[in-house]
Amino acid sequence: MNAPAPHLPPHIPVTGAGMDRAVVRRRKPWLWVAAATGAAVLAGLVWWMLPRGQVVGASELEIATVQSGQFRDEILLRSNAAPLASVFLDATEGGRVEAVHVRDGAMVKKGELLFRLSNPQRQQEMLARESDVAQQVANLAGLKVGLEASRADHRRELAGLEYTLDRVQKDHQRNSQLAAQGFLSAAALEESRDKLSQQQRLLAEAKADIQAELGTRQHAIDQMARAIGGLQDGLKIMRTTADALAVRAPTDGRLTDFRLEEGESVKPSDRLGRIDSPDRYKLTASADEFYLGRVSLGLKGSAQIGGQSYDVTLARLNPQVKDGRFNLELQFTSTMPKQMQPGQGVDARLSLGQPSQSLLLPDGAFYSDTGGAWIFVLAEGDGQAERRAIRLGRRAANQIEVLGGLKAGERVIVSSYRDFRDAQRLRVSH
């Protein structure tokens, strides 16, 4: 007879099938723990195998492959041809267009009449100024005639006074001789001497008065002459203004942006067109502000025009940055291309240094979003991309030099990260 199990109540018999059921009851909690653990492991494995990260459509991404190649330290530019020199035609006077003698695009010579304006107000002002000048000239002539007449009167007056003085001197000499011989009294001689002194004083005073009067008249004439000179200068300016109504070419060249029509009104300072230097051009372009610290005047480069390469040099630089770009100007250093047109698009490049072998990454919008500090790298075959820290070097010619964090053959996202800048992992859906 079997003894009862020690943990069972003594009144429950344990024999045969009853003993088997008791063993099952004792082992069932361990089975439950094992099943729960297995389920948790399986769920974790399934979760790990499921795709994770922010979902991004493949069509929204630009994907590139890291490659080993030659890094060309240069700037690629899309430039436009522009005349090497231009003279702008700005209206100095307003008026109505009476006649247009040339048309846009024509080759003109210096001094050639381009168009003519009419301005009745200016014409009236010039007539009034001419009348003022004529009146003042007449007044000046009258002053000069009066001066000459006064001089004539004074000459006659002085002649009379000098004649009288001469007679008085002769009388005094005779009286002096007679007084010396005792034939004339001392009182008579004194009276003769007083007459001579008086006559000398009258002549001196008359000369002084005449000199003062003539000086005053001459001063008035001089002032009038200066006033007339100023009026005449003003009249010359007005005539020049009137001449400006007939606009002539200031230099040789091609007339550009000239759209005047007869009957059109023109205001002062209106830009009417320009004259471009013929067959001489430069290239204007803009570059990313990233290159501002690396460029300087005199850098060499080349431009591709009509399948030929032409040497250029950086001739002008505007360091003012607008919308992340700055402007520069290139000039041809040797041969000037033929048959260029203003505004023609030209591919150009500026060399910043010598080429070198390196890992290369295409330049893209991701650089602006990450500053080149990290990038999303696509895993092989599973459609996922992970964020990875990298080190980048120089940027030039739409290439970026890779210094660390990437290997040749790895695929990366180079388009904008604007919509997933904060994500750590991406799931690329096709």
C-alpha atoms as one frame of an Amber mdcrd trajectory, in Angstrom:
protein
   0.000   0.000   0.000   1.417   3.357  -1.097   1.952   6.135   1.427   0.077
   9.414   0.813   1.973  12.378  -0.744   3.328  14.513   2.037   1.776  17.806
   0.753  -1.737  16.350   0.157  -4.402  16.069   2.774  -4.254  12.665   4.443
  -7.899  11.821   3.625  -7.325  11.951  -0.220  -6.161   8.611  -1.505  -3.532
   8.639  -4.235  -3.515   5.521  -6.395  -3.238   4.767 -10.154  -4.727   7.516
 -12.352  -5.218   9.689  -9.373  -1.488   9.781  -8.836  -0.936  10.904 -12.505
  -3.395  13.773 -12.141  -1.590  14.940  -9.039   1.731  15.061 -10.909   0.155
  17.102 -13.735  -1.237  19.532 -11.222   2.215  19.955  -9.675   3.993  20.582
 -13.031   1.425  22.923 -14.796   2.765  26.282 -13.320   6.201  25.641 -14.871
   4.622  25.047 -18.238   2.770  28.322 -18.009   6.001  30.236 -17.255   7.807
  28.600 -20.180   4.937  29.355 -22.556   4.779  32.985 -21.454   8.533  33.413
 -21.862   8.471  31.871 -25.323   5.616  34.100 -26.388   7.488  37.202 -25.189
  10.651  36.177 -27.058   8.661  35.473 -30.200   6.848  38.819 -29.947  10.187
  40.642 -29.484  11.643  38.854 -32.494   8.622  39.726 -34.617   8.774  43.346
 -33.425  12.511  43.523 -34.214  11.888  42.116 -37.684   9.122  44.632 -38.431
  10.158  47.853 -40.319  10.775  50.797 -38.015  11.314  54.592 -38.415   9.500
  57.485 -40.130   7.998  56.428 -43.444   9.248  58.421 -46.461   8.353  57.873
 -50.098  11.264  56.923 -52.352   9.999  59.331 -55.032  10.558  62.222 -52.606
  14.234  61.382 -52.077  17.409  61.901 -54.042  19.795  59.040 -53.374  23.486
  59.040 -54.306  26.374  56.620 -53.963  29.663  57.495 -52.262  32.443  57.071
 -54.822  36.187  57.400 -54.987  37.386  59.900 -57.588  39.208  63.110 -58.354
  38.016  66.133 -56.399  38.137  69.212 -58.611  38.424  72.272 -56.393  36.465
  74.692 -58.557  33.186  76.568 -58.744  30.721  75.735 -61.489  28.817  78.821
 -62.588  25.886  79.462 -64.851  26.686  82.929 -66.128  25.150  85.377 -68.564
  26.858  87.432 -71.234  26.697  91.197 -70.728  28.308  94.114 -72.602  31.752
  94.943 -71.264  30.783  98.624 -71.020  27.424 100.396 -71.229  26.439 104.059
 -71.281  22.919 104.660 -69.994  20.593 107.165 -71.620  18.673 109.030 -68.906
  16.394 111.938 -69.702  17.794 115.216 -68.377  14.714 117.123 -69.493  11.057
 116.270 -69.680   8.868 116.770 -72.685   6.963 115.182 -75.506   8.701 113.008
 -78.072   8.552 114.893 -81.366  10.665 112.565 -83.501  12.564 109.275 -83.143
  15.459 108.898 -85.581  16.808 105.431 -84.624  15.390 102.144 -83.409  16.351
  99.621 -80.763  19.307  97.453 -81.733  20.793  99.949 -84.191  24.519 100.701
 -84.281  25.032 104.413 -83.601  27.958 106.834 -83.810  28.929 109.425 -81.238
  26.949 112.645 -81.820  24.260 110.966 -83.918  20.762 112.337 -83.278  18.633
 109.746 -81.509  15.375 111.569 -80.807  13.984 115.036 -80.230  11.694 116.348
 -77.482   9.512 119.432 -77.328   8.906 121.438 -74.152   6.914 124.697 -74.614
   7.558 125.770 -71.030  11.323 125.588 -71.512  11.031 127.564 -74.733   9.039
 130.289 -73.001  11.541 130.440 -70.168  14.373 130.780 -72.642  12.609 133.598
 -74.508  12.001 135.399 -71.209  15.643 135.006 -70.226  16.801 136.282 -73.614
  14.545 139.319 -73.144  16.039 139.986 -69.692  19.542 139.774 -71.069  18.709
 142.150 -73.923  17.161 144.656 -71.505  20.168 144.598 -69.210  22.549 144.972
 -72.136  20.594 148.056 -73.204  20.802 149.429 -69.662  24.535 148.838 -69.614
  24.909 150.654 -72.905  22.970 153.585 -71.437  25.287 153.677 -68.410  28.334
 153.675 -70.630  26.925 156.500 -72.757  26.175 158.502 -69.620  29.717 157.896
 -68.378  31.241 159.145 -71.586  28.956 162.211 -71.590  29.926 162.966 -67.996
  33.599 162.661 -68.849  33.144 165.112 -71.689  31.419 167.627 -69.390  34.144
 167.244 -66.793  36.858 167.745 -69.382  35.261 171.040 -70.385  34.857 172.076
 -66.754  38.477 171.265 -65.948  39.652 173.076 -69.047  37.818 176.239 -67.894
  39.231 176.002 -64.380  42.746 175.422 -65.677  42.422 178.422 -68.025  41.274
 180.615 -65.174  44.121 179.365 -62.977  46.639 180.168 -65.717  45.320 183.765
 -66.031  45.419 184.230 -62.258  49.012 182.928 -62.081  50.146 185.354 -64.803
  48.407 188.240 -63.048  50.059 187.340 -59.771  53.498 187.210 -61.412  53.046
 190.732 -62.847  51.753 191.994 -59.531  54.751 190.521 -57.762  57.113 192.365
 -60.173  55.225 195.622 -59.760  55.237 195.281 -55.978  58.970 194.666 -56.055
  59.458 197.923 -58.043  57.199 199.837 -55.655  54.406 200.346 -58.097  51.902
 198.091 -56.248  50.865 198.108 -52.635  51.321 195.198 -50.297  47.524 194.869
 -49.916  47.017 194.486 -53.657  49.771 191.869 -53.823  48.149 189.948 -50.966
  44.797 190.011 -52.729  46.451 188.690 -55.899  48.047 185.892 -53.918  44.675
 184.923 -52.353  43.031 184.737 -55.786  45.754 182.387 -56.960  45.340 180.126
 -53.913  41.584 180.071 -54.308  41.814 179.154 -57.970  44.274 176.344 -57.251
  41.983 174.996 -54.542  38.931 175.094 -56.851  40.800 173.126 -59.536  41.951
 170.463 -57.036  38.457 170.079 -55.592  36.928 169.793 -59.053  39.378 167.055
 -60.013  38.596 165.121 -56.823  34.838 165.448 -57.343  35.119 164.381 -60.959
  37.256 161.364 -60.012  34.724 160.253 -57.374  31.774 160.636 -59.722  33.480
 158.773 -62.540  34.505 156.005 -60.112  30.903 155.621 -58.960  29.645 155.479
 -62.540  32.346 152.930 -63.469  31.470 150.775 -60.453  27.816 150.739 -61.500
  28.853 149.762 -65.022  31.061 146.950 -63.708  28.250 145.596 -61.540  25.860
 145.771 -64.443  28.379 143.958 -66.646  28.755 141.191 -64.054  24.994 140.875
 -63.753  24.713 140.597 -67.501  27.455 137.959 -67.463  25.439 135.914 -64.979
  22.311 136.295 -67.084  24.229 135.215 -70.167  25.599 132.178 -68.338  22.074
 131.280 -67.321  20.968 131.785 -70.894  23.717 129.434 -72.052  22.516 126.829
 -69.576  18.967 127.240 -70.815  20.165 126.938 -74.398  22.068 123.805 -73.400
  18.859 122.552 -71.813  17.022 123.329 -75.005  19.729 121.532 -76.937  19.240
 118.567 -74.588  15.779 118.214 -76.057  17.629 116.932 -79.120  19.304 113.835
 -77.634  22.447 112.577 -79.350  24.525 109.437 -78.845  27.277 110.023 -76.250
  29.454 107.225 -77.674  29.709 104.600 -80.381  27.908 101.304 -79.834  24.690
  99.339 -80.081  21.474 100.989 -78.910  19.694  98.673 -76.461  16.402  98.756
 -74.520  15.271 101.781 -76.539  11.474 101.818 -76.771  10.519 105.467 -77.380
   7.578 106.254 -79.654   6.509 109.603 -81.111   3.993 111.425 -78.931   5.196
 109.718 -75.750   5.826 111.865 -72.665   9.229 111.728 -70.981  10.043 112.809
 -67.419  13.441 113.890 -66.116  15.575 110.949 -64.892  13.586 108.429 -66.959
  15.884 105.679 -68.287  15.370 105.590 -72.015  17.925 102.951 -73.012  21.643
 102.318 -73.141  24.490 102.081 -75.620  26.529  98.882 -75.314  30.118  98.453
 -76.386  30.065  96.504 -79.659  31.556  92.981 -79.787  33.037  93.219 -76.283
  31.435  91.182 -73.519  31.849  90.035 -69.933  30.161  87.295 -67.900  28.024
  87.935 -64.824  27.105  85.188 -62.365  26.184  84.450 -58.764  27.697  81.869
 -56.412  26.743  80.265 -53.110  27.871  82.284 -50.091  29.876  79.209 -48.988
  32.563  80.234 -51.503  32.744  83.891 -50.472  35.798  83.389 -48.275  37.622
  81.348 -50.904  37.418  83.618 -53.938  39.546  86.663 -54.724  40.138  88.922
 -57.697  42.375  87.432 -60.345  41.246  83.794 -60.029  41.570  81.942 -63.333
  38.865  79.909 -64.993  37.284  78.964 -68.282  34.005  79.365 -70.140  32.447
  76.975 -72.655  30.894  78.771 -75.632  29.939  77.089 -78.873  31.963  73.995
 -78.036  35.141  76.005 -77.422  36.887  76.905 -74.167  37.860  80.511 -73.441
  40.083  81.702 -70.597  38.452  84.032 -68.078  39.499  85.756 -64.869  37.564
  87.038 -61.866  37.550  90.800 -62.439  34.924  92.026 -60.016  33.414  90.756
 -56.771  30.417  92.038 -54.835  30.627  90.622 -51.281  27.058  91.596 -50.426
  25.058  88.399 -49.853  21.417  88.230 -50.926  19.295  85.086 -50.606  22.447
  83.123 -49.780  24.343  84.159 -52.922  26.789  86.846 -54.005  27.543  88.304
 -57.443  30.764  88.212 -59.418  32.004  89.276 -62.840  34.313  87.426 -65.227
  36.282  88.931 -68.094  37.888  87.202 -71.052  41.666  87.290 -70.823  42.698
  86.382 -74.359  40.382  85.626 -77.266  36.971  87.288 -77.243  34.138  84.994
 -78.422  32.415  86.075 -81.591  28.704  86.512 -82.191  27.703  86.627 -78.545
  24.395  88.166 -77.534  23.545  90.039 -74.309  21.839  87.667 -71.867  23.236
  84.520 -73.496  23.721  81.703 -70.972  27.303  80.461 -70.580  28.721  77.626
 -68.454  31.872  78.737 -66.640  34.135  77.481 -63.885  36.643  79.095 -61.532
  39.585  77.107 -60.223  40.165  77.299 -56.442  42.985  74.751 -56.109  44.691
  71.660 -57.519  42.703  68.404 -58.100  43.170  65.569 -55.545  42.011  61.952
 -55.097  39.285  61.545 -52.480  35.945  59.998 -51.529  33.251  62.062 -53.191
  29.642  62.801 -52.449  27.303  64.777 -54.728  26.373  68.155 -53.296  22.739
  68.407 -52.260  20.153  70.192 -50.153  20.947  67.968 -47.162  24.066  70.046
 -46.490  22.005  73.115 -45.617  19.845  71.088 -43.216  22.681  69.267 -41.422
  25.658  71.578 -41.890  27.530  68.518 -43.155  27.631  66.968 -39.662  25.444
  63.895 -40.355  23.597  62.093 -43.112  21.055  59.276 -43.621  22.746  56.088
 -44.884  20.593  53.404 -46.545  20.985  49.838 -45.301  21.589  47.249 -47.976
  18.350  45.735 -49.249  15.907  46.386 -46.360  14.691  49.865 -47.351  15.780
  51.513 -44.136  18.083  54.490 -43.557  19.912  55.303 -40.370  21.286  58.624
 -39.203  25.108  58.661 -39.079  27.665  61.281 -38.046  30.160  62.116 -40.798
  33.020  64.530 -41.529  32.979  66.483 -44.781  35.660  68.696 -46.296  35.653
  71.001 -49.273  32.654  71.684 -51.508  33.214  72.524 -55.153  31.895  71.711
 -58.616  28.738  70.101 -57.140  30.918  67.669 -55.167  31.710  67.302 -51.471
  34.922  65.835 -50.123  34.290  63.023 -47.584  36.824  62.944 -44.737  35.230
  60.316 -42.508  32.090  58.351 -41.581  31.338  56.904 -45.040  32.790  54.231
 -47.302  32.861  53.905 -51.061  29.719  52.218 -52.370  27.416  53.288 -49.553
  24.142  54.886 -50.601  23.016  58.084 -48.893  20.141  60.553 -49.094  21.331
  63.927 -50.436  17.972  65.683 -50.904  16.421  68.021 -48.341  15.844  66.788
 -44.774  13.293  69.460 -44.031  10.412  66.990 -43.378  12.399  64.501 -41.262
  15.255  66.485 -39.758  14.531  65.144 -36.227  14.170  61.463 -37.181  16.802
  58.886 -36.214  15.702  56.223 -38.671  13.739  56.274 -41.948  11.699  53.610
 -43.662  11.743  54.152 -47.412   8.537  53.047 -49.113   8.417  52.316 -52.849
